[in-house]
CSV table of C-alpha atoms in Angstrom, one decimal:
chain,number,residue,atom,x,y,z
A,1,MET,CA,0.0,0.0,0.0
A,2,LYS,CA,1.2,3.5,-0.9
A,3,THR,CA,0.2,7.0,0.2
A,4,ASP,CA,1.5,10.6,0.2
A,5,VAL,CA,0.9,11.4,3.9
A,6,LEU,CA,0.4,8.9,6.7
A,7,ILE,CA,-1.0,10.1,10.0
A,8,ILE,CA,-0.4,8.1,13.1
A,9,GLY,CA,-3.2,8.5,15.7
A,10,GLY,CA,-7.0,8.9,15.5
A,11,GLY,CA,-7.5,11.4,18.3
A,12,VAL,CA,-8.7,15.0,17.8
A,13,ILE,CA,-5.2,16.0,16.5
A,14,GLY,CA,-4.9,13.2,14.0
A,15,ALA,CA,-8.5,13.8,12.8
A,16,SER,CA,-7.9,17.6,12.6
A,17,VAL,CA,-4.8,17.1,10.5
A,18,ALA,CA,-6.6,14.7,8.2
A,19,HIS,CA,-9.5,17.2,7.9
A,20,GLN,CA,-7.0,20.0,7.0
A,21,LEU,CA,-5.0,18.1,4.4
A,22,ALA,CA,-8.0,16.5,2.8
A,23,LYS,CA,-8.6,19.8,1.1
A,24,TYR,CA,-5.8,19.1,-1.3
A,25,ASN,CA,-5.0,16.5,-4.0
A,26,LEU,CA,-3.1,14.2,-1.6
A,27,ASP,CA,-3.4,10.5,-0.9
A,28,ILE,CA,-3.8,10.3,2.9
A,29,ILE,CA,-4.0,7.4,5.3
A,30,LEU,CA,-4.8,7.7,9.0
A,31,VAL,CA,-3.9,4.7,11.1
A,32,GLU,CA,-5.2,4.0,14.6
A,33,LYS,CA,-4.2,1.1,16.7
A,34,ALA,CA,-7.6,1.0,18.6
A,35,ASN,CA,-10.9,-0.3,17.2
A,36,ASP,CA,-12.3,3.3,16.8
A,37,ILE,CA,-11.2,6.9,16.7
A,38,CYS,CA,-11.2,9.1,19.7
A,39,MET,CA,-10.1,6.3,22.1
A,40,GLY,CA,-7.2,8.0,24.0
A,41,THR,CA,-6.8,11.5,25.6
A,42,SER,CA,-9.5,13.0,23.3
A,43,LYS,CA,-12.3,10.9,24.8
A,44,ALA,CA,-11.7,11.8,28.5
A,45,ASN,CA,-11.2,15.5,29.3
A,46,SER,CA,-13.2,18.5,30.5
A,47,ALA,CA,-14.9,19.0,27.1
A,48,MET,CA,-14.2,22.8,27.3
A,49,ILE,CA,-13.3,25.2,24.6
A,50,HIS,CA,-10.8,27.4,26.3
A,51,SER,CA,-10.7,31.1,25.6
A,52,GLY,CA,-7.0,31.4,26.6
A,53,PHE,CA,-7.6,33.9,29.4
A,54,ASN,CA,-5.5,32.0,31.9
A,55,ILE,CA,-2.7,30.7,29.6
A,56,ASP,CA,0.8,32.1,29.0
A,57,GLY,CA,0.4,33.7,25.5
A,58,GLY,CA,4.2,33.3,24.9
A,59,THR,CA,4.1,29.5,24.8
A,60,LEU,CA,3.3,27.6,21.7
A,61,LYS,CA,0.1,26.2,23.2
A,62,GLY,CA,-0.8,29.8,24.2
A,63,GLN,CA,-0.4,31.1,20.7
A,64,LEU,CA,-2.3,28.2,19.1
A,65,VAL,CA,-5.3,28.3,21.5
A,66,LEU,CA,-5.7,32.0,21.0
A,67,LYS,CA,-5.6,31.5,17.2
A,68,ALA,CA,-8.0,28.5,17.2
A,69,ASN,CA,-10.5,30.5,19.2
A,70,LYS,CA,-11.1,32.7,16.3
A,71,VAL,CA,-12.0,29.9,13.9
A,72,ILE,CA,-13.5,27.0,15.9
A,73,LYS,CA,-17.1,28.4,15.9
A,74,GLN,CA,-17.2,28.5,12.1
A,75,LEU,CA,-15.6,25.1,11.9
A,76,CYS,CA,-18.2,23.5,14.1
A,77,GLN,CA,-21.0,25.2,12.0
A,78,ASP,CA,-19.4,23.7,8.9
A,79,LEU,CA,-19.3,20.2,10.4
A,80,ASN,CA,-22.7,20.4,12.1
A,81,VAL,CA,-21.1,19.9,15.6
A,82,GLY,CA,-22.9,21.2,18.7
A,83,LEU,CA,-20.9,24.0,20.4
A,84,VAL,CA,-22.0,26.3,23.1
A,85,LYS,CA,-19.8,29.4,22.8
A,86,PRO,CA,-19.7,31.8,24.4
A,87,LEU,CA,-20.8,30.3,27.7
A,88,GLY,CA,-18.4,32.0,30.0
A,89,SER,CA,-16.6,31.0,33.1
A,90,ILE,CA,-16.3,32.3,36.7
A,91,THR,CA,-13.2,31.7,38.9
A,92,VAL,CA,-14.4,31.6,42.5
A,93,GLY,CA,-12.4,32.6,45.5
A,94,PHE,CA,-12.9,32.5,49.3
A,95,GLU,CA,-9.9,34.4,50.6
A,96,GLU,CA,-8.1,37.6,50.0
A,97,LYS,CA,-5.1,35.8,48.4
A,98,ASP,CA,-7.5,34.3,45.9
A,99,LEU,CA,-8.5,37.8,44.8
A,100,GLU,CA,-4.9,38.8,44.3
A,101,LYS,CA,-4.4,35.7,42.0
A,102,MET,CA,-7.6,36.7,40.1
A,103,LYS,CA,-6.3,40.2,39.5
A,104,LYS,CA,-3.1,38.7,37.9
A,105,THR,CA,-5.2,36.3,35.8
A,106,MET,CA,-7.3,39.1,34.6
A,107,GLU,CA,-4.2,41.1,33.6
A,108,ASN,CA,-3.0,38.0,31.7
A,109,GLY,CA,-6.4,37.6,30.0
A,110,ILE,CA,-6.5,41.2,28.9
A,111,LYS,CA,-2.9,40.8,27.6
A,112,ASN,CA,-4.1,37.8,25.6
A,113,GLY,CA,-6.9,39.9,24.0
A,114,ILE,CA,-9.9,38.6,25.9
A,115,GLN,CA,-12.5,41.3,26.2
A,116,GLY,CA,-15.3,41.6,28.7
A,117,MET,CA,-13.5,40.2,31.8
A,118,LYS,CA,-14.7,41.5,35.1
A,119,LEU,CA,-14.0,41.0,38.8
A,120,LEU,CA,-17.1,40.2,40.8
A,121,ASN,CA,-18.0,41.2,44.3
A,122,GLN,CA,-19.8,38.7,46.6
A,123,LYS,CA,-23.3,40.1,45.7
A,124,GLU,CA,-22.6,39.9,41.9
A,125,LEU,CA,-21.1,36.5,42.2
A,126,HIS,CA,-24.1,35.0,43.9
A,127,GLU,CA,-26.5,36.7,41.6
A,128,MET,CA,-24.9,35.0,38.7
A,129,GLU,CA,-24.5,31.6,40.5
A,130,PRO,CA,-27.0,31.4,43.3
A,131,HIS,CA,-26.1,27.8,44.3
A,132,LEU,CA,-22.4,28.6,45.0
A,133,ASN,CA,-21.2,28.1,48.6
A,134,PRO,CA,-22.5,31.2,50.5
A,135,ASP,CA,-19.0,31.7,51.9
A,136,SER,CA,-17.4,32.3,48.5
A,137,LYS,CA,-16.6,36.0,48.3
A,138,TYR,CA,-14.8,36.8,45.0
A,139,GLY,CA,-15.2,36.0,41.3
A,140,LEU,CA,-13.5,36.6,38.0
A,141,PHE,CA,-15.9,36.4,35.1
A,142,GLU,CA,-14.6,35.9,31.5
A,143,PRO,CA,-17.2,35.6,28.7
A,144,GLU,CA,-15.5,33.5,26.0
A,145,THR,CA,-15.1,29.9,27.4
A,146,GLY,CA,-17.3,27.3,25.6
A,147,ILE,CA,-18.3,23.6,25.8
A,148,ILE,CA,-18.4,20.9,23.2
A,149,ASN,CA,-18.9,17.1,22.9
A,150,PRO,CA,-15.3,15.9,22.2
A,151,PHE,CA,-16.5,12.6,20.7
A,152,GLU,CA,-18.9,14.3,18.2
A,153,TYR,CA,-16.2,16.9,17.4
A,154,THR,CA,-13.5,14.2,16.7
A,155,VAL,CA,-15.9,12.0,14.8
A,156,ALA,CA,-17.1,14.9,12.6
A,157,LEU,CA,-13.5,15.9,11.7
A,158,ALA,CA,-12.7,12.3,10.7
A,159,GLU,CA,-15.9,11.7,8.9
A,160,ASN,CA,-15.3,14.8,6.8
A,161,ALA,CA,-11.8,13.6,6.0
A,162,VAL,CA,-13.2,10.2,4.9
A,163,ILE,CA,-15.8,11.9,2.7
A,164,ASN,CA,-13.0,13.8,1.1
A,165,GLY,CA,-10.9,10.7,0.4
A,166,VAL,CA,-8.9,10.0,3.5
A,167,LYS,CA,-8.6,6.3,4.3
A,168,VAL,CA,-8.9,5.4,8.0
A,169,LEU,CA,-7.4,2.1,9.0
A,170,LEU,CA,-8.5,1.0,12.5
A,171,ASP,CA,-6.9,-1.8,14.5
A,172,THR,CA,-3.6,-0.9,12.7
A,173,GLU,CA,-0.6,-0.4,15.0
A,174,VAL,CA,2.7,1.1,13.8
A,175,LEU,CA,5.5,-1.3,14.7
A,176,ASP,CA,8.4,0.5,13.1
A,177,ILE,CA,9.4,3.4,10.7
A,178,MET,CA,11.2,2.6,7.4
A,179,ILE,CA,14.0,5.0,6.6
A,180,GLU,CA,16.4,5.2,3.7
A,181,ASN,CA,19.1,7.8,3.2
A,182,LYS,CA,17.8,9.8,6.2
A,183,THR,CA,14.4,10.1,4.5
A,184,VAL,CA,11.1,8.5,5.5
A,185,LYS,CA,10.0,5.6,3.3
A,186,GLY,CA,7.1,4.1,5.2
A,187,VAL,CA,5.8,2.3,8.2
A,188,LYS,CA,5.6,-1.3,9.3
A,189,THR,CA,2.3,-2.2,10.9
A,190,ASN,CA,0.6,-5.3,12.3
A,191,LYS,CA,-1.5,-5.3,9.0
A,192,GLY,CA,1.5,-4.9,6.6
A,193,ASP,CA,3.8,-2.2,5.3
A,194,ILE,CA,2.6,1.2,4.0
A,195,GLU,CA,4.9,3.3,1.9
A,196,THR,CA,4.6,7.1,2.3
A,197,LYS,CA,6.4,10.4,1.7
A,198,VAL,CA,5.5,12.1,4.9
A,199,ILE,CA,4.6,10.7,8.4
A,200,ILE,CA,2.8,12.8,11.0
A,201,ASN,CA,3.2,11.5,14.5
A,202,ALA,CA,0.0,12.4,16.4
A,203,ALA,CA,0.1,9.3,18.6
A,204,GLY,CA,-0.8,11.1,21.9
A,205,LEU,CA,0.6,9.3,24.9
A,206,TYR,CA,2.8,7.2,22.7
A,207,ALA,CA,4.2,10.0,20.5
A,208,ASP,CA,7.6,9.7,22.2
A,209,LYS,CA,7.7,5.9,21.4
A,210,ILE,CA,6.9,6.6,17.7
A,211,ALA,CA,9.4,9.5,17.5
A,212,ALA,CA,12.2,7.3,19.0
A,213,MET,CA,11.7,4.9,16.1
A,214,VAL,CA,13.2,7.6,13.8
A,215,GLU,CA,16.0,9.2,15.8
A,216,ASN,CA,17.3,10.0,19.3
A,217,ILE,CA,14.8,12.4,20.9
A,218,ASP,CA,15.1,15.0,23.6
A,219,PHE,CA,11.5,14.8,25.0
A,220,GLU,CA,9.4,12.3,26.8
A,221,ILE,CA,5.6,12.0,27.1
A,222,LYS,CA,4.5,11.5,30.7
A,223,PRO,CA,0.9,10.6,31.4
A,224,ARG,CA,-0.8,13.0,33.9
A,225,LYS,CA,-3.9,11.4,35.4
A,226,GLY,CA,-7.1,13.3,36.0
A,227,GLN,CA,-10.3,11.9,37.6
A,228,TYR,CA,-13.8,13.2,37.0
A,229,PHE,CA,-17.3,13.0,38.4
A,230,LEU,CA,-20.3,13.0,36.0
A,231,TYR,CA,-23.6,14.0,37.6
A,232,ASP,CA,-27.2,13.1,36.5
A,233,LYS,CA,-29.1,15.6,34.4
A,234,LYS,CA,-31.3,16.4,37.4
A,235,TRP,CA,-28.6,18.7,38.5
A,236,ARG,CA,-28.3,20.6,35.3
A,237,ASP,CA,-29.8,23.8,36.7
A,238,ILE,CA,-27.3,24.1,39.6
A,239,LEU,CA,-25.0,26.3,37.6
A,240,THR,CA,-24.9,28.4,34.4
A,241,TYR,CA,-21.2,29.0,33.8
A,242,THR,CA,-18.0,26.9,33.9
A,243,ILE,CA,-16.8,27.3,37.4
A,244,TYR,CA,-13.1,27.3,38.2
A,245,SER,CA,-11.7,26.9,41.8
A,246,ALA,CA,-9.1,29.4,42.6
A,247,PRO,CA,-5.8,28.7,40.8
A,248,THR,CA,-2.8,27.3,42.7
A,249,LYS,CA,0.9,27.3,42.0
A,250,VAL,CA,0.6,24.1,39.9
A,251,SER,CA,-2.9,24.3,38.5
A,252,LYS,CA,-5.3,26.7,36.9
A,253,GLY,CA,-7.9,25.3,39.3
A,254,MET,CA,-10.3,22.4,39.1
A,255,ILE,CA,-13.7,22.8,37.3
A,256,VAL,CA,-17.4,22.2,37.6
A,257,VAL,CA,-18.9,22.6,34.2
A,258,PRO,CA,-22.2,21.9,32.5
A,259,THR,CA,-21.8,19.5,29.6
A,260,ILE,CA,-23.4,20.2,26.2
A,261,ASP,CA,-25.8,17.2,26.9
A,262,GLY,CA,-27.1,18.6,30.2
A,263,ASN,CA,-25.0,16.7,32.8
A,264,ILE,CA,-22.6,18.3,35.3
A,265,LEU,CA,-18.9,17.3,35.0
A,266,ALA,CA,-16.5,18.0,37.9
A,267,GLY,CA,-12.8,17.5,38.4
A,268,SER,CA,-10.1,16.8,37.7
A,269,ASN,CA,-6.9,16.4,39.8
A,270,ALA,CA,-3.5,16.1,38.1
A,271,GLU,CA,-1.4,13.1,39.2
A,272,ALA,CA,1.9,12.2,37.4
A,273,VAL,CA,1.9,8.4,36.7
A,274,ASP,CA,4.2,6.1,34.8
A,275,ASP,CA,1.7,3.7,33.4
A,276,LYS,CA,0.2,4.9,30.1
A,277,THR,CA,-2.7,2.5,30.6
A,278,ASP,CA,-3.6,3.4,34.1
A,279,LEU,CA,-7.3,4.5,33.8
A,280,LYS,CA,-8.4,3.4,37.2
A,281,THR,CA,-10.3,5.7,39.5
A,282,THR,CA,-9.4,5.6,43.2
A,283,THR,CA,-11.6,6.3,46.2
A,284,GLN,CA,-8.8,8.4,47.8
A,285,ALA,CA,-8.5,10.8,44.7
A,286,LEU,CA,-12.2,11.1,44.2
A,287,ASP,CA,-12.8,11.9,47.9
A,288,GLN,CA,-10.1,14.6,47.7
A,289,ILE,CA,-11.7,16.1,44.6
A,290,TYR,CA,-15.1,16.0,46.1
A,291,THR,CA,-14.0,17.6,49.4
A,292,SER,CA,-11.6,20.2,48.1
A,293,THR,CA,-13.6,21.4,45.1
A,294,ILE,CA,-17.1,20.0,44.4
A,295,SER,CA,-18.7,20.3,47.8
A,296,HIS,CA,-16.6,23.3,48.6
A,297,LEU,CA,-18.0,25.2,45.6
A,298,PHE,CA,-21.5,23.6,45.5
A,299,PRO,CA,-22.4,22.0,48.9
A,300,GLU,CA,-25.7,20.7,47.4
A,301,LEU,CA,-24.0,18.3,45.0
A,302,PRO,CA,-23.8,14.8,46.6
A,303,ARG,CA,-20.7,12.5,46.9
A,304,MET,CA,-22.7,9.5,45.6
A,305,GLY,CA,-26.3,8.7,44.5
A,306,ASP,CA,-26.6,11.1,41.5
A,307,VAL,CA,-23.1,10.5,40.3
A,308,ILE,CA,-23.8,8.4,37.3
A,309,THR,CA,-20.2,7.5,36.6
A,310,THR,CA,-16.6,8.5,37.5
A,311,PHE,CA,-13.8,8.2,35.0
A,312,THR,CA,-10.1,8.9,34.4
A,313,GLY,CA,-8.4,10.7,31.5
A,314,LEU,CA,-4.6,10.7,30.8
A,315,ARG,CA,-3.1,13.9,29.5
A,316,ALA,CA,-0.1,13.5,27.2
A,317,SER,CA,2.2,16.0,28.9
A,318,SER,CA,5.6,16.6,27.5
A,319,THR,CA,8.7,17.1,29.7
A,320,ASN,CA,8.8,20.8,28.7
A,321,GLU,CA,5.1,21.3,29.4
A,322,ASP,CA,4.5,22.8,26.0
A,323,PHE,CA,3.3,21.5,22.6
A,324,ILE,CA,6.0,20.0,20.5
A,325,ILE,CA,5.2,20.5,16.8
A,326,GLU,CA,8.3,20.2,14.6
A,327,PRO,CA,10.0,18.1,12.0
A,328,ALA,CA,12.4,15.4,13.1
A,329,LYS,CA,15.9,16.8,13.4
A,330,THR,CA,17.8,14.2,11.3
A,331,VAL,CA,15.2,12.5,9.1
A,332,LYS,CA,13.3,14.2,6.3
A,333,GLY,CA,9.6,13.6,6.0
A,334,PHE,CA,8.7,13.0,9.7
A,335,ILE,CA,6.8,15.5,11.8
A,336,ASN,CA,6.1,15.3,15.5
A,337,VAL,CA,2.9,16.6,17.0
A,338,ALA,CA,3.5,15.7,20.6
A,339,GLY,CA,2.8,16.8,24.1
A,340,ILE,CA,-0.7,17.9,23.2
A,341,GLN,CA,-2.4,18.3,26.6
A,342,SER,CA,-4.9,21.0,27.5
A,343,PRO,CA,-5.9,23.1,25.7
A,344,GLY,CA,-5.3,20.7,22.8
A,345,LEU,CA,-9.0,20.1,22.1
A,346,THR,CA,-9.5,23.8,21.5
A,347,SER,CA,-6.2,24.3,19.7
A,348,ALA,CA,-6.7,21.5,17.2
A,349,PRO,CA,-7.7,23.6,14.2
A,350,ALA,CA,-4.6,25.9,14.6
A,351,ILE,CA,-2.4,22.8,15.2
A,352,ALA,CA,-3.6,21.3,12.0
A,353,GLU,CA,-2.9,24.5,10.1
A,354,MET,CA,0.6,24.6,11.5
A,355,VAL,CA,1.2,21.0,10.5
A,356,GLU,CA,0.1,21.7,7.0
A,357,GLY,CA,2.8,24.4,6.8
A,358,LEU,CA,5.4,21.9,8.1
A,359,VAL,CA,4.4,19.3,5.5
A,360,ARG,CA,4.8,21.9,2.7
A,361,GLU,CA,8.2,22.7,4.0
A,362,GLN,CA,9.3,19.1,3.7
A,363,ASN,CA,9.4,19.6,-0.1
A,364,MET,CA,8.4,16.0,-0.8
A,365,ASN,CA,6.9,16.7,-4.2
A,366,LEU,CA,3.3,16.7,-3.0
A,367,ASP,CA,0.3,18.0,-4.9
A,368,PHE,CA,-1.1,20.9,-2.8
A,369,SER,CA,-3.6,22.0,-5.5
A,370,ALA,CA,-7.1,22.4,-4.1
A,371,LYS,CA,-9.5,19.4,-4.5
A,372,VAL,CA,-12.1,20.4,-7.0
A,373,ASN,CA,-14.9,18.2,-5.5
A,374,TYR,CA,-14.0,19.0,-1.9
A,375,GLN,CA,-16.9,18.9,0.5
A,376,LYS,CA,-16.8,21.4,3.4
A,377,GLY,CA,-19.2,19.8,5.7
A,378,ARG,CA,-20.9,16.4,6.4
A,379,LYS,CA,-24.4,15.2,6.6
A,380,PRO,CA,-25.5,15.6,10.2
A,381,PRO,CA,-26.7,12.5,12.0
A,382,ILE,CA,-30.4,12.4,12.8
A,383,MET,CA,-31.0,13.2,16.5
A,384,LEU,CA,-34.6,12.8,17.6
A,385,LYS,CA,-34.0,15.2,20.6
A,386,ASP,CA,-33.3,18.0,18.2
A,387,LEU,CA,-36.5,17.5,16.1
A,388,SER,CA,-39.9,19.0,16.6
A,389,TYR,CA,-42.9,16.8,17.4
A,390,GLN,CA,-44.1,17.2,13.7
A,391,GLU,CA,-40.6,16.3,12.4
A,392,ARG,CA,-40.4,13.2,14.6
A,393,THR,CA,-43.9,12.1,13.5
A,394,ALA,CA,-43.0,12.4,9.8
A,395,LEU,CA,-39.7,10.6,10.3
A,396,ILE,CA,-41.3,7.7,12.2
A,397,GLU,CA,-44.0,7.3,9.5
A,398,GLU,CA,-41.2,7.1,6.9
A,399,ASN,CA,-39.0,4.7,9.0
A,400,PRO,CA,-40.6,3.0,12.1
A,401,ASP,CA,-37.1,2.3,13.5
A,402,TYR,CA,-37.0,5.9,14.7
A,403,GLY,CA,-40.1,5.2,16.8
A,404,GLU,CA,-38.5,2.3,18.7
A,405,ILE,CA,-36.8,3.8,21.7
A,406,VAL,CA,-33.9,1.6,22.7
A,407,CYS,CA,-32.1,3.8,25.3
A,408,ARG,CA,-34.8,5.1,27.7
A,409,CYS,CA,-32.4,7.3,29.7
A,410,GLU,CA,-31.3,9.4,26.7
A,411,SER,CA,-34.4,8.6,24.4
A,412,ILE,CA,-32.3,7.1,21.7
A,413,SER,CA,-34.1,5.2,18.9
A,414,LYS,CA,-33.2,2.0,17.1
A,415,GLY,CA,-33.0,4.1,13.9
A,416,GLU,CA,-30.3,6.4,15.3
A,417,ILE,CA,-28.2,3.4,16.3
A,418,ILE,CA,-28.5,1.8,12.9
A,419,ASP,CA,-27.5,5.1,11.3
A,420,ALA,CA,-24.3,5.2,13.5
A,421,VAL,CA,-23.4,1.7,12.3
A,422,HIS,CA,-23.5,2.9,8.7
A,423,ARG,CA,-21.8,6.3,9.0
A,424,PRO,CA,-18.5,7.1,7.1
A,425,ILE,CA,-16.6,5.7,10.1
A,426,PRO,CA,-18.9,3.0,11.4
A,427,ALA,CA,-19.7,2.3,15.0
A,428,THR,CA,-18.9,-1.4,15.4
A,429,ASN,CA,-19.0,-1.9,19.2
A,430,LEU,CA,-21.0,-0.9,22.2
A,431,ASP,CA,-18.7,2.0,23.2
A,432,ALA,CA,-18.5,3.3,19.7
A,433,VAL,CA,-22.3,3.5,19.6
A,434,LYS,CA,-22.4,5.2,23.0
A,435,ARG,CA,-19.9,7.8,21.9
A,436,ARG,CA,-21.9,8.6,18.8
A,437,VAL,CA,-25.5,8.6,19.8
A,438,ARG,CA,-25.4,8.4,23.7
A,439,ALA,CA,-27.1,5.0,24.0
A,440,GLY,CA,-25.7,3.9,27.4
A,441,MET,CA,-24.6,7.4,28.5
A,442,GLY,CA,-27.6,7.9,30.8
A,443,ARG,CA,-28.3,7.1,34.4
A,444,CYS,CA,-28.4,3.4,34.0
A,445,GLN,CA,-25.2,3.4,32.0
A,446,GLY,CA,-26.5,0.8,29.5
A,447,GLY,CA,-28.1,-1.5,32.0
A,448,PHE,CA,-31.4,-1.4,30.0
A,449,CYS,CA,-30.3,-0.7,26.5
A,450,GLY,CA,-27.0,-2.7,26.4
A,451,PRO,CA,-28.6,-6.1,25.3
A,452,LYS,CA,-30.7,-4.3,22.7
A,453,VAL,CA,-27.7,-2.5,21.2
A,454,VAL,CA,-25.9,-5.9,21.1
A,455,ALA,CA,-28.8,-7.3,19.1
A,456,ILE,CA,-28.8,-4.3,16.7
A,457,LEU,CA,-25.0,-4.5,16.2
A,458,SER,CA,-25.3,-8.3,15.5
A,459,GLN,CA,-28.0,-7.7,13.0
A,460,GLU,CA,-26.4,-4.7,11.1
A,461,LEU,CA,-22.9,-6.2,11.1
A,462,VAL,CA,-24.2,-9.6,10.2
A,463,ILE,CA,-22.2,-11.3,13.0
A,464,SER,CA,-23.1,-13.5,15.9
A,465,PRO,CA,-24.1,-11.7,19.2
A,466,LEU,CA,-21.1,-13.6,20.7
A,467,GLU,CA,-18.8,-11.6,18.4
A,468,VAL,CA,-20.1,-8.2,19.5
A,469,THR,CA,-17.6,-6.4,21.7
A,470,GLN,CA,-17.6,-3.6,24.3
A,471,LYS,CA,-14.7,-1.7,22.8
A,472,GLY,CA,-13.1,-3.9,20.1
A,473,ASN,CA,-10.3,-6.4,20.3
A,474,LYS,CA,-11.4,-9.3,22.5
A,475,SER,CA,-13.8,-7.4,24.8
A,476,PHE,CA,-16.7,-9.7,24.1
A,477,VAL,CA,-19.9,-9.0,25.8
A,478,LEU,CA,-21.4,-12.5,25.8
A,479,THR,CA,-19.6,-15.8,26.4
A,480,ALA,CA,-22.1,-18.4,25.2
A,481,LYS,CA,-25.8,-19.1,24.3
A,482,ASN,CA,-28.0,-20.0,27.2
A,483,LYS,CA,-29.4,-23.1,25.5
A,484,GLU,CA,-25.9,-24.3,24.8
A,485,LEU,CA,-25.0,-23.8,28.4
A,486,SER,CA,-28.0,-25.8,29.5
A,487,LEU,CA,-27.3,-28.7,27.2
A,488,ASP,CA,-23.7,-28.7,28.3
A,489,GLU,CA,-24.8,-28.8,31.9
A,490,GLY,CA,-27.3,-31.5,31.1
A,491,ASP,CA,-24.6,-33.6,29.4
A,492,ARG,CA,-22.4,-33.3,32.5
A,493,ASN,CA,-25.3,-34.3,34.8
A,494,TYR,CA,-26.1,-37.2,32.6
A,495,GLU,CA,-22.5,-38.3,32.7
A,496,LYS,CA,-22.6,-38.1,36.5
A,497,ILE,CA,-25.8,-40.2,36.6
A,498,SER,CA,-24.2,-42.7,34.3
A,499,VAL,CA,-21.3,-43.0,36.7
């Protein structure tokens, strides 16, 4: 197999680069070792679109987040991705020293070009967020922060790339890089070799491992673990804005934020770990987050009960704490896009534009003429929740599958799940369906709809229910058919009787 550009990694950065380069007459392949896109850092984060008010504008990530903020709204409109921006944020303080930090943060925000920031006194603070801890005294309001669904955003970017000719190869792991005369020649994968002129390393937590296949490197990607609470939608009205706790020496502060789907997300801590697969939550860390931030800011929010799930995300932090976006130093045709931690989700469009420039500078005889039949957007998925009563009625009359509700918590129909299985990047397992249409995202976490989704996947993929997986690979949901178990048990009993 041959291509012009090969992208390693199907997170929001790999998908953004694919989307950006798909505008040109280039052959592009994106390889992802997991069973679906958006399976690493991109799927477990705060889902915020940062304004850049609290970031150092002199860093590369500061420059890119400020640049991306100017284009992300139009990009989401083009791709039919839900985005709430502006939503705004409030940093909350309880002590005089918090106010002093807020003043410095406000100066930084103004320096970064954020308009409309304002310090709030106690009365103003509680008028804007009535459920805050009554003891909170100070606030810093900034108006530009937004929220997004990171799954929908990443899938939309990748779908648009596929529509425009990019090939996405899932379950494809890069094992080595082929180099001749200090120039990239291709990659060796578990599915065979792929020749290419340019490789873009967007492998997230494993970007250092991939980069080290090419040359000696001077950076390392260290996972930084953050744990989150997700609250039931019954708490959606407890806050209006994204709420930051007061910043510390090592953190911009933890957050309590409304999600675009109506839940409340709270967290996260920042724990340096060595294991890049450590996605465990711990009681100790969750208790600390709840005590220091959640109940401190919003005493009404419970520790348990209405917490529908907790989860962990791993940030791909580099040893210099900044984005690393640069060509390899000794090998032509290889570009690192590494260390993309927060605000990477927001910065993705600007990162993709920067990567395009670096690809052009490689001078690998690539055709950067504009694609004549380029499609700017994508067909949006049908979402019943967004339709009027009349629109739903007409849709159900045309296709009764949209009238069969499979996920009661989120009101997701059989028709929407079938659509997800047949999109440009198909959902082929339970988690992939959940990320695309929210079946299993509700309070019961798939307890009711899980078996029904298994049946739909079995039917649409024409596979046995025993072959349906939770998240690809060998994560099978079912182990055997009940009747076969009974017969087997009966045989064993019979043998015992015979003896």
